[in-house]
């Protein structure tokens, strides 16, 4: 349900990746886009205003963490703020005193109250509870019948209220029965109306007074957007609800209700309905929802993995050596080691947004094997060889091939790869180039992310024999925003683990037929 919002937020973040530091200037545009994205997702305007202001204040006051660029930093702040507006910690059902505990389900007609009562009974029944369902809608006999049917489907006992006409009488007898048969959670499905009306509220207040429920859960249909928020507020003002169940989250609602309800009612979203089936019901976790909304929750796991598993000082040291053109095979091996510490490449790639599709195309297992092979080759070298690859002659290579169970050919391929990487890094370290190149790649949607977090994987898509002057000229001509087609013509490809240490980048093949056709077209014009 959050696809549109996710897309728009991701676009907002992309625009600031690659710039040096978070500043008022470079996040202004992103904040504007975040505001529009949230409003378009039907989030309450007051909530949006507060949210954007808080994100701004937080982002500007945050030190950029090692290994994160400003775009990623902003993602982190927005993620934290989203968790906050969604309710912070995962809310719990609160039971106090002695059983039987009581949960009152309230809400408008058709919001999903009866279905959710059954779903909740099923969920609690799977835990340590023994729920008891009580149909209390005396105005529509069909509603009572519906709960009786649902109870049968979830295999939970239900109080037969068909012959009783007064709601208060129903709950009085139902509570007695619950005690008699040893049920410890009574779920009361109250009547719904198409609109909020005073008679209904009075009835609910009376029931509340008698039952003294542990929880009053307001059931709202997510598809109704801000109307769900408005009615939640009205029910809360009358009944002091304890939480919200948002149903139909599987539909194509824009998500505004989920994002506004906590701030507007000050009551947490406790459960979500995700389908018509009776098992399509979950406890609500603000952090998981925030990740889902950002469509990059997995990036946060990746950042966490990087922060946890990669030795930041070592990564920094390796990067400095790369930039000074002092990167040795020993450093290369250490950098491969850092990458493999983070987990297998396949699952790592699944954490990078947009890599999902590529994951299927790239044989991550083969890439991991290739990395292991490289490490085996390097570890069969003497320290002298690792620190000075220039001394690797034929006889040394034969010895290393034997020691690592590889071939001289494979050693040459690896050395080629290593030297291309060194050359590329030294090129990027020349004054003025790093910034522009980084900018160019991030704008083109390329390897900026890999570049900042994975030492040794940086910018692997640049051919080693590229004409630097020509590249510089092209970057300037396009004001740093070189279109992907132009990059492709230069033989620059997106960075991915598939183009990282595993496979050396190659120059594109010339298509002489195409070139001829192009010249011909030119002459005709
Ligand atoms: N797709 C989807 N449908 C749901 C969900 N929850 C409930 N529904 C459907 O919404 C419709 C209304 O649900 P009910 O449980 O009858 O709603 P109610 O609030 O009890 O309505 P009244 O009994 O008339 O007050 C039914 O067709 C349910 O199957 C959900 O999470 N996803």
Coordinates of C-alpha atoms and ligand atoms in Angstrom, one line a residue:
X1 CA 0.0 0.0 0.0
X2 CA 3.0 2.3 0.4
X3 CA 4.5 1.9 -3.1
X4 CA 3.9 5.4 -4.3
X5 CA 5.1 7.0 -1.1
X6 CA 8.1 4.7 -1.1
X7 CA 9.0 5.7 -4.7
X8 CA 8.7 9.4 -4.0
X9 CA 10.7 9.3 -0.7
X10 CA 13.5 7.3 -2.4
X11 CA 13.6 9.9 -5.2
X12 CA 13.9 12.7 -2.6
X13 CA 16.9 10.9 -0.9
X14 CA 18.6 10.2 -4.2
X15 CA 18.8 13.9 -5.0
X16 CA 21.1 14.6 -2.1
X17 CA 23.3 11.5 -2.1
X18 CA 26.9 12.2 -3.0
X19 CA 27.1 15.7 -1.6
X20 CA 29.6 16.2 1.1
X21 CA 27.7 17.2 4.2
X22 CA 24.1 17.7 5.3
X23 CA 23.4 21.4 5.1
X24 CA 20.3 23.6 5.0
X25 CA 20.9 24.1 1.2
X26 CA 21.3 20.5 0.1
X27 CA 18.3 19.0 2.1
X28 CA 15.9 21.8 1.3
X29 CA 14.8 20.2 -1.9
X30 CA 14.6 16.7 -0.4
X31 CA 12.5 18.0 2.5
X32 CA 10.1 19.7 0.0
X33 CA 9.8 16.4 -1.8
X34 CA 9.2 14.5 1.5
X35 CA 6.5 17.0 2.4
X36 CA 4.7 16.6 -0.9
X37 CA 5.1 12.8 -0.9
X38 CA 3.5 12.6 2.6
X39 CA 0.6 14.9 1.6
X40 CA 0.0 13.0 -1.5
X41 CA -0.2 9.8 0.6
X42 CA -3.0 11.5 2.5
X43 CA -1.2 12.0 5.7
X44 CA -2.8 14.6 8.0
X45 CA -1.3 18.0 7.1
X46 CA -0.5 18.9 10.7
X47 CA 1.4 15.7 11.1
X48 CA 3.3 16.3 7.9
X49 CA 4.3 19.8 9.0
X50 CA 5.6 18.6 12.4
X51 CA 7.3 15.6 10.8
X52 CA 9.2 17.7 8.2
X53 CA 10.3 20.3 10.8
X54 CA 11.5 17.6 13.2
X55 CA 13.4 15.8 10.4
X56 CA 15.1 19.1 9.4
X57 CA 16.1 20.0 12.9
X58 CA 17.4 16.5 13.6
X59 CA 19.3 16.2 10.3
X60 CA 21.0 19.5 10.6
X61 CA 22.1 18.8 14.1
X62 CA 23.5 15.3 13.3
X63 CA 27.1 14.5 12.8
X64 CA 27.6 12.5 9.6
X65 CA 28.4 9.0 10.8
X66 CA 31.5 7.2 9.4
X67 CA 30.6 5.4 6.2
X68 CA 27.3 7.1 5.6
X69 CA 26.8 9.8 3.0
X70 CA 24.3 12.7 3.6
X71 CA 21.6 10.9 1.7
X72 CA 21.9 7.8 3.8
X73 CA 22.2 10.0 6.9
X74 CA 18.8 11.6 6.0
X75 CA 17.3 8.2 5.4
X76 CA 18.4 7.3 8.9
X77 CA 16.8 10.4 10.4
X78 CA 13.5 10.0 8.4
X79 CA 13.4 6.3 9.4
X80 CA 13.7 7.2 13.1
X81 CA 11.1 9.9 12.8
X82 CA 8.7 7.6 11.0
X83 CA 9.0 5.0 13.8
X84 CA 8.2 7.8 16.2
X85 CA 5.1 9.0 14.4
X86 CA 4.0 5.4 13.9
X87 CA 4.1 5.0 17.7
X88 CA 7.7 4.2 18.7
X89 CA 7.9 0.9 20.4
X90 CA 5.8 -2.1 19.4
X91 CA 2.6 -1.7 21.5
X92 CA 1.3 -4.5 23.6
X93 CA -2.2 -5.6 24.7
X94 CA -2.5 -4.6 28.3
X95 CA -4.4 -6.7 30.7
X96 CA -4.8 -5.6 34.3
X97 CA -6.2 -7.2 37.4
X98 CA -7.8 -10.6 37.3
X99 CA -9.3 -12.5 34.4
X100 CA -11.5 -12.6 32.5
X101 CA -10.0 -9.6 30.8
X102 CA -12.2 -7.6 28.4
X103 CA -11.5 -6.2 25.0
X104 CA -14.2 -4.0 23.5
X105 CA -14.2 -3.7 19.7
X106 CA -15.6 -0.4 18.5
X107 CA -15.9 1.3 15.1
X108 CA -18.1 2.2 12.2
X109 CA -20.1 -0.3 10.2
X110 CA -18.1 -2.2 7.7
X111 CA -14.8 -1.3 9.1
X112 CA -13.9 -4.9 9.8
X113 CA -14.9 -5.1 13.4
X114 CA -16.5 -8.6 13.3
X115 CA -13.7 -10.1 11.1
X116 CA -11.1 -8.5 13.4
X117 CA -12.7 -9.9 16.5
X118 CA -12.4 -13.4 15.1
X119 CA -8.8 -12.7 13.9
X120 CA -7.8 -11.3 17.3
X121 CA -9.4 -14.3 19.1
X122 CA -7.4 -16.6 16.9
X123 CA -4.1 -14.7 17.5
X124 CA -4.6 -14.6 21.3
X125 CA -5.6 -18.2 21.3
X126 CA -2.3 -19.1 19.7
X127 CA -0.6 -17.4 22.6
X128 CA -1.4 -18.4 26.2
X129 CA -5.0 -17.1 26.2
X130 CA -8.5 -18.6 26.0
X131 CA -10.6 -16.1 24.2
X132 CA -14.4 -15.9 24.3
X133 CA -16.3 -14.0 21.6
X134 CA -19.4 -12.0 22.3
X135 CA -21.7 -10.6 19.6
X136 CA -23.3 -7.4 20.8
X137 CA -24.8 -5.8 17.8
X138 CA -28.5 -6.0 18.7
X139 CA -29.6 -4.0 15.6
X140 CA -28.5 -6.3 12.9
X141 CA -29.2 -10.0 13.5
X142 CA -26.9 -10.7 10.6
X143 CA -24.0 -9.2 12.5
X144 CA -24.5 -11.6 15.4
X145 CA -24.7 -14.6 12.9
X146 CA -21.6 -13.4 11.2
X147 CA -19.5 -13.5 14.4
X148 CA -20.9 -16.9 15.3
X149 CA -19.7 -18.1 11.8
X150 CA -16.3 -16.5 12.2
X151 CA -16.0 -18.0 15.7
X152 CA -16.6 -21.4 14.2
X153 CA -13.9 -20.8 11.5
X154 CA -11.3 -19.8 14.1
X155 CA -12.5 -22.6 16.4
X156 CA -13.2 -20.3 19.3
X157 CA -16.3 -20.4 21.7
X158 CA -18.9 -17.7 21.2
X159 CA -21.7 -16.5 23.4
X160 CA -25.0 -17.1 21.8
X161 CA -26.7 -13.7 22.1
X162 CA -29.3 -14.3 19.4
X163 CA -32.3 -14.2 21.8
X164 CA -31.1 -11.3 23.9
X165 CA -32.1 -7.7 22.9
X166 CA -30.3 -5.4 25.2
X167 CA -26.5 -5.0 24.9
X168 CA -26.0 -4.6 28.6
X169 CA -27.9 -7.8 29.3
X170 CA -25.8 -9.6 26.7
X171 CA -22.5 -8.6 28.3
X172 CA -23.7 -9.3 31.8
X173 CA -24.7 -12.9 30.9
X174 CA -21.6 -13.4 28.7
X175 CA -19.2 -12.4 31.5
X176 CA -20.9 -14.8 33.8
X177 CA -20.7 -17.6 31.2
X178 CA -17.0 -16.8 30.5
X179 CA -16.2 -17.3 34.2
X180 CA -18.2 -20.5 34.2
X181 CA -16.4 -22.1 31.3
X182 CA -13.0 -20.7 32.3
X183 CA -12.3 -18.3 29.4
X184 CA -9.8 -15.5 30.3
X185 CA -10.3 -13.0 27.5
X186 CA -13.7 -11.7 26.5
X187 CA -13.9 -10.0 23.1
X188 CA -17.0 -7.9 22.7
X189 CA -18.0 -7.1 19.1
X190 CA -20.2 -4.0 19.5
X191 CA -22.6 -2.4 17.1
X192 CA -21.5 -0.3 14.2
X193 CA -23.2 2.7 12.5
X194 CA -22.6 4.2 9.1
X195 CA -21.9 7.5 10.9
X196 CA -20.9 8.5 14.4
X197 CA -24.1 9.1 16.3
X198 CA -24.8 10.0 19.9
X199 CA -27.2 7.1 20.6
X200 CA -24.4 4.7 19.6
X201 CA -21.8 6.5 21.7
X202 CA -24.1 6.5 24.7
X203 CA -24.6 2.7 24.3
X204 CA -20.9 2.2 24.1
X205 CA -20.2 4.4 27.1
X206 CA -22.8 2.4 29.1
X207 CA -21.1 -0.9 28.1
X208 CA -17.7 0.6 29.0
X209 CA -18.9 1.6 32.4
X210 CA -20.2 -1.9 33.1
X211 CA -17.4 -3.9 31.6
X212 CA -14.4 -1.7 32.7
X213 CA -12.5 -3.1 29.7
X214 CA -8.8 -3.6 29.7
X215 CA -8.7 -2.5 26.0
X216 CA -11.0 -0.5 23.8
X217 CA -9.8 -1.1 20.3
X218 CA -11.1 1.2 17.6
X219 CA -11.3 -0.7 14.3
X220 CA -10.7 1.5 11.2
X221 CA -10.7 0.8 7.5
X222 CA -7.4 2.0 6.1
X223 CA -9.0 2.6 2.7
X224 CA -11.0 5.5 4.1
X225 CA -7.8 7.5 4.7
X226 CA -8.3 10.7 6.7
X227 CA -12.0 9.8 7.5
X228 CA -10.6 6.9 9.5
X229 CA -8.5 9.3 11.5
X230 CA -11.4 11.7 12.1
X231 CA -13.6 8.9 13.3
X232 CA -10.8 7.5 15.5
X233 CA -10.6 11.0 17.1
X234 CA -14.4 11.1 17.7
X235 CA -14.4 7.6 19.3
X236 CA -11.4 8.5 21.4
X237 CA -13.0 11.7 22.6
X238 CA -16.1 9.8 23.7
X239 CA -14.6 6.6 25.0
X240 CA -10.9 7.1 25.6
X241 CA -9.8 4.2 23.4
X242 CA -6.6 2.3 24.2
X243 CA -5.5 1.5 20.6
X244 CA -6.4 1.1 17.0
X245 CA -6.8 -1.8 14.6
X246 CA -6.3 -0.7 11.0
X247 CA -7.9 -3.1 8.5
X248 CA -7.6 -3.6 4.8
X249 CA -3.9 -2.7 4.7
X250 CA -3.7 -5.1 1.8
X251 CA -5.7 -2.8 -0.3
X252 CA -4.4 0.1 -2.4
X253 CA -4.9 2.8 0.3
X254 CA -2.2 5.4 0.3
X255 CA -1.2 4.9 3.9
X256 CA -2.2 8.3 5.3
X257 CA -4.3 6.7 8.1
X258 CA -1.5 4.6 9.4
X259 CA 0.8 7.6 9.5
X260 CA -1.6 10.0 11.1
X261 CA -3.6 8.0 13.6
X262 CA -1.1 7.9 16.5
X263 CA -0.3 11.6 16.3
X264 CA -3.9 12.6 16.1
X265 CA -5.4 10.3 18.8
X266 CA -2.2 9.8 20.9
X267 CA -3.2 6.1 20.9
X268 CA -1.1 3.5 19.2
X269 CA -1.9 1.3 16.2
X270 CA -1.9 -2.2 17.8
X271 CA -2.9 -4.6 15.0
X272 CA -3.3 -4.5 11.2
X273 CA -5.6 -6.5 9.0
X274 CA -3.9 -7.6 5.9
X275 CA -6.5 -9.6 4.1
X276 CA -10.0 -11.2 4.2
X277 CA -8.7 -14.5 5.5
X278 CA -8.8 -15.0 9.2
X279 CA -5.1 -15.4 9.6
X280 CA -4.3 -12.2 7.8
X281 CA -3.8 -10.2 10.9
X282 CA -0.6 -9.0 12.6
X283 CA 0.7 -7.2 15.6
X284 CA 1.8 -3.8 14.5
X285 CA 5.5 -3.0 14.6
X286 CA 6.3 0.7 13.9
X287 CA 10.0 0.0 13.0
X288 CA 9.0 -2.6 10.4
X289 CA 6.3 -0.4 9.0
X290 CA 8.8 2.5 8.7
X291 CA 11.2 0.3 6.8
X292 CA 8.5 -0.8 4.5
X293 CA 7.4 2.8 3.9
X294 CA 10.9 3.8 3.0
X295 CA 11.2 0.8 0.7
X296 CA 14.7 0.7 2.0
X297 CA 14.3 -0.9 5.4
X298 CA 16.8 -3.4 4.2
X299 CA 19.3 -0.6 3.6
X300 CA 19.1 0.1 7.3
X301 CA 19.9 -3.6 8.0
X302 CA 22.8 -3.3 5.6
X303 CA 24.0 -0.1 7.3
X304 CA 23.7 -1.9 10.6
X305 CA 25.6 -4.9 9.2
X306 CA 28.3 -2.7 7.9
X307 CA 28.6 -0.7 11.1
X308 CA 28.6 -3.9 13.2
X309 CA 30.8 -6.1 11.1
X310 CA 33.2 -3.8 9.3
X311 CA 36.1 -2.4 11.2
X312 CA 35.5 1.3 10.5
X313 CA 39.1 2.3 11.3
X314 CA 40.5 -0.4 9.0
X315 CA 38.1 0.6 6.3
X316 CA 39.2 4.2 6.6
X317 CA 42.9 3.2 6.5
X318 CA 42.3 1.1 3.4
X319 CA 40.5 3.9 1.7
X320 CA 43.3 6.4 2.5
X321 CA 45.9 4.0 1.1
X322 CA 43.8 3.6 -2.1
X323 CA 43.6 7.3 -2.5
X324 CA 47.3 7.7 -2.1
X325 CA 48.0 4.9 -4.6
X326 CA 49.7 2.8 -1.9
X327 CA 47.1 0.0 -1.9
X328 CA 48.9 -3.4 -1.9
X329 CA 47.7 -6.9 -2.5
X330 CA 47.8 -7.4 1.2
X331 CA 45.3 -4.5 1.6
X332 CA 43.3 -5.9 -1.3
X333 CA 43.0 -9.2 0.7
X334 CA 42.0 -7.3 3.8
X335 CA 39.4 -5.5 1.9
X336 CA 38.0 -8.7 0.5
X337 CA 38.0 -10.1 4.0
X338 CA 35.9 -7.1 5.2
X339 CA 33.4 -7.8 2.4
X340 CA 33.1 -11.5 3.2
X341 CA 32.6 -10.7 6.9
X342 CA 29.4 -9.0 6.1
X343 CA 27.7 -12.2 4.9
X344 CA 27.2 -13.9 1.6
X345 CA 26.9 -11.6 -1.4
X346 CA 23.5 -12.9 -2.4
X347 CA 21.8 -11.9 0.8
X348 CA 23.8 -8.7 1.0
X349 CA 22.6 -7.7 -2.5
X350 CA 19.0 -8.4 -1.4
X351 CA 19.5 -5.6 1.1
X352 CA 20.4 -3.0 -1.4
X353 CA 17.4 -1.2 -3.0
X354 CA 17.0 -1.9 -6.7
X355 CA 19.3 -4.8 -6.5
X356 CA 16.5 -7.3 -6.0
X357 CA 16.1 -7.8 -9.8
X358 CA 19.8 -7.8 -10.4
X359 CA 20.2 -10.4 -7.7
X360 CA 18.4 -12.9 -9.9
X361 CA 20.8 -12.1 -12.8
X362 CA 24.0 -12.3 -10.9
X363 CA 25.3 -15.5 -9.7
X364 CA 26.2 -14.4 -6.1
X365 CA 27.5 -17.8 -5.2
X366 CA 30.0 -17.8 -8.1
X367 CA 31.1 -14.3 -7.0
X368 CA 31.7 -15.4 -3.5
X369 CA 33.7 -18.4 -4.8
X370 CA 35.7 -16.0 -6.9
X371 CA 36.5 -13.8 -3.9
X372 CA 37.6 -16.9 -1.9
X373 CA 39.9 -17.8 -4.8
X374 CA 41.4 -14.4 -4.8
X375 CA 42.0 -14.6 -1.1
X376 CA 43.6 -18.0 -1.5
X377 CA 45.9 -16.6 -4.2
X378 CA 47.0 -13.7 -2.0
X379 CA 47.5 -15.9 1.0
X380 CA 49.9 -18.1 -0.9
X381 CA 52.2 -15.1 -1.5
X382 CA 55.0 -14.0 0.7
X383 CA 54.6 -10.8 2.6
X384 CA 57.2 -9.2 0.2
X385 CA 55.1 -10.2 -2.8
X386 CA 51.9 -8.9 -1.2
X387 CA 53.5 -5.6 -0.6
X388 CA 55.1 -5.3 -4.0
X389 CA 53.2 -7.1 -6.8
X390 CA 55.8 -5.9 -9.3
X391 CA 58.2 -8.7 -8.3
X392 CA 55.7 -11.4 -9.3
X393 CA 57.5 -13.1 -12.2
X394 CA 56.6 -16.4 -13.9
X395 CA 58.3 -18.7 -11.4
X396 CA 56.8 -17.0 -8.4
X397 CA 53.4 -17.2 -10.1
X398 CA 53.8 -20.9 -10.7
X399 CA 54.7 -21.4 -7.1
X400 CA 51.6 -19.4 -5.9
X401 CA 49.3 -21.3 -8.4
X402 CA 50.4 -24.5 -6.9
X403 CA 50.0 -23.3 -3.3
X404 CA 46.5 -21.9 -3.9
X405 CA 45.2 -24.6 -6.2
X406 CA 44.7 -22.2 -9.0
X407 CA 46.4 -21.5 -12.4
X408 CA 48.8 -18.8 -13.6
X409 CA 46.0 -17.5 -15.8
X410 CA 43.8 -17.0 -12.8
X411 CA 46.6 -15.2 -11.0
X412 CA 47.1 -12.9 -14.0
X413 CA 43.4 -12.1 -14.1
X414 CA 43.4 -11.2 -10.4
X415 CA 46.5 -9.1 -10.8
X416 CA 44.8 -7.3 -13.7
X417 CA 41.8 -6.6 -11.7
X418 CA 43.9 -5.4 -8.8
X419 CA 45.9 -3.0 -11.0
X420 CA 42.8 -1.6 -12.7
X421 CA 41.3 -0.9 -9.3
X422 CA 44.5 0.9 -8.2
X423 CA 44.6 3.0 -11.3
X424 CA 41.0 3.9 -11.0
X425 CA 41.4 4.9 -7.4
X426 CA 44.5 7.0 -8.1
X427 CA 42.6 8.8 -10.9
X428 CA 39.7 9.6 -8.5
X429 CA 42.1 11.0 -5.9
X430 CA 43.4 13.7 -8.2
X431 CA 42.2 17.1 -7.1
X432 CA 38.8 18.2 -8.2
X433 CA 37.9 14.8 -9.7
X434 CA 36.6 12.9 -6.8
X435 CA 33.8 15.2 -6.0
X436 CA 32.6 15.5 -9.6
X437 CA 32.9 11.8 -10.2
X438 CA 31.1 10.9 -7.1
X439 CA 28.3 13.3 -8.0
X440 CA 28.1 12.0 -11.5
X441 CA 27.7 8.4 -10.3
X442 CA 25.2 9.2 -7.7
X443 CA 23.1 11.2 -10.1
X444 CA 23.3 8.5 -12.6
X445 CA 22.1 6.2 -9.8
X446 CA 25.3 4.3 -9.8
X447 CA 27.6 2.8 -7.2
X448 CA 27.7 5.6 -4.7
X449 CA 26.3 3.4 -2.1
X450 CA 28.8 0.6 -2.6
X451 CA 31.5 3.2 -2.9
X452 CA 30.9 4.6 0.5
X453 CA 30.4 1.4 2.5
X454 CA 32.3 -1.3 0.8
X455 CA 36.0 -0.7 0.6
X456 CA 37.5 -2.3 -2.5
X457 CA 34.2 -2.3 -4.4
X458 CA 34.4 1.3 -5.2
X459 CA 33.5 2.4 -8.7
X460 CA 34.4 -0.9 -10.3
X461 CA 32.7 0.1 -13.5
X462 CA 35.3 2.5 -14.9
X463 CA 37.6 1.1 -17.5
X464 CA 41.2 1.5 -16.5
X465 CA 42.3 2.9 -19.9
X466 CA 39.7 5.6 -20.0
X467 CA 40.7 9.0 -21.5
X468 CA 40.7 11.1 -18.3
X469 CA 40.7 14.5 -20.1
X470 CA 37.8 13.5 -22.3
X471 CA 35.9 12.2 -19.2
X472 CA 36.5 15.5 -17.4
X473 CA 35.3 17.5 -20.4
X474 CA 32.1 15.4 -20.6
X475 CA 31.4 15.8 -17.0
X476 CA 31.8 19.5 -17.2
X477 CA 29.7 19.7 -20.4
X478 CA 26.8 18.0 -18.6
X479 CA 27.3 20.0 -15.4
X480 CA 28.0 16.8 -13.5
X481 CA 24.8 15.1 -14.6
X482 CA 26.0 12.8 -17.3
X483 CA 23.1 10.7 -18.7
X484 CA 23.5 7.0 -18.3
X485 CA 23.6 6.5 -22.2
X486 CA 26.7 8.7 -22.4
X487 CA 28.3 6.8 -19.5
X488 CA 27.6 3.6 -21.3
X489 CA 29.2 4.9 -24.5
X490 CA 32.4 5.6 -22.4
X491 CA 32.3 2.0 -21.2
X492 CA 31.3 3.0 -17.7
X493 CA 28.9 0.6 -16.1
X494 CA 27.0 0.6 -12.9
X495 CA 28.8 -0.8 -9.9
X496 CA 27.4 -4.0 -8.5
X497 CA 29.0 -6.9 -6.8
X498 CA 29.0 -8.5 -10.2
X499 CA 31.2 -5.8 -11.5
X500 CA 33.3 -5.5 -8.3
X501 CA 36.3 -7.6 -7.5
X502 CA 34.8 -10.6 -9.3
X503 CA 35.0 -9.5 -12.9
X504 CA 37.2 -6.8 -14.5
X505 CA 35.2 -4.2 -16.5
X506 CA 35.7 -4.4 -20.2
X507 CA 35.5 -1.8 -22.9
X508 CA 32.3 -2.0 -25.0
X509 CA 32.7 -3.7 -28.3
X510 CA 32.5 -1.4 -31.3
X511 CA 29.5 -2.0 -33.4
X512 CA 30.9 -1.1 -36.8
X513 CA 27.5 -1.6 -38.5
X514 CA 25.8 0.8 -36.2
X515 CA 28.5 3.4 -36.6
X516 CA 28.3 3.2 -40.4
X517 CA 24.5 3.6 -40.2
X518 CA 24.9 6.6 -37.9
X519 CA 27.5 8.3 -40.3
X520 CA 25.1 7.7 -43.2
X521 CA 22.2 9.3 -41.3
X522 CA 24.5 12.3 -40.5
X523 CA 25.3 12.7 -44.2
X524 CA 21.6 12.7 -45.2
X525 CA 20.8 15.5 -42.8
Ligands
LIG1 N1 -9.2 -7.1 2.2 C1 -9.5 -7.1 3.5 N2 -10.8 -7.1 3.8 C2 -11.2 -7.1 5.1 C3 -10.2 -7.0 6.1 N3 -10.9 -6.9 7.3 C4 -12.2 -7.0 7.0 N4 -12.4 -7.1 5.7 C5 -13.6 -7.3 5.0 O1 -14.4 -6.1 5.2 C6 -15.8 -6.4 5.2 C7 -16.5 -5.8 6.4 O2 -15.9 -6.5 7.5 P1 -16.8 -6.8 8.8 O3 -16.0 -7.5 9.8 O4 -18.1 -7.4 8.4 O5 -17.1 -5.4 9.3 P2 -17.8 -4.8 10.6 O6 -17.1 -3.6 11.0 O7 -18.0 -5.9 11.5 O8 -19.2 -4.4 10.0 P3 -20.6 -4.5 10.7 O9 -20.8 -5.8 11.4 O10 -21.6 -4.3 9.6 O11 -20.6 -3.4 11.7 C8 -15.9 -7.9 5.0 O12 -16.1 -8.2 3.7 C9 -14.5 -8.4 5.5 O13 -14.2 -9.6 4.8 C10 -8.8 -6.8 5.8 O14 -7.9 -6.7 6.6 N5 -8.6 -6.9 4.4

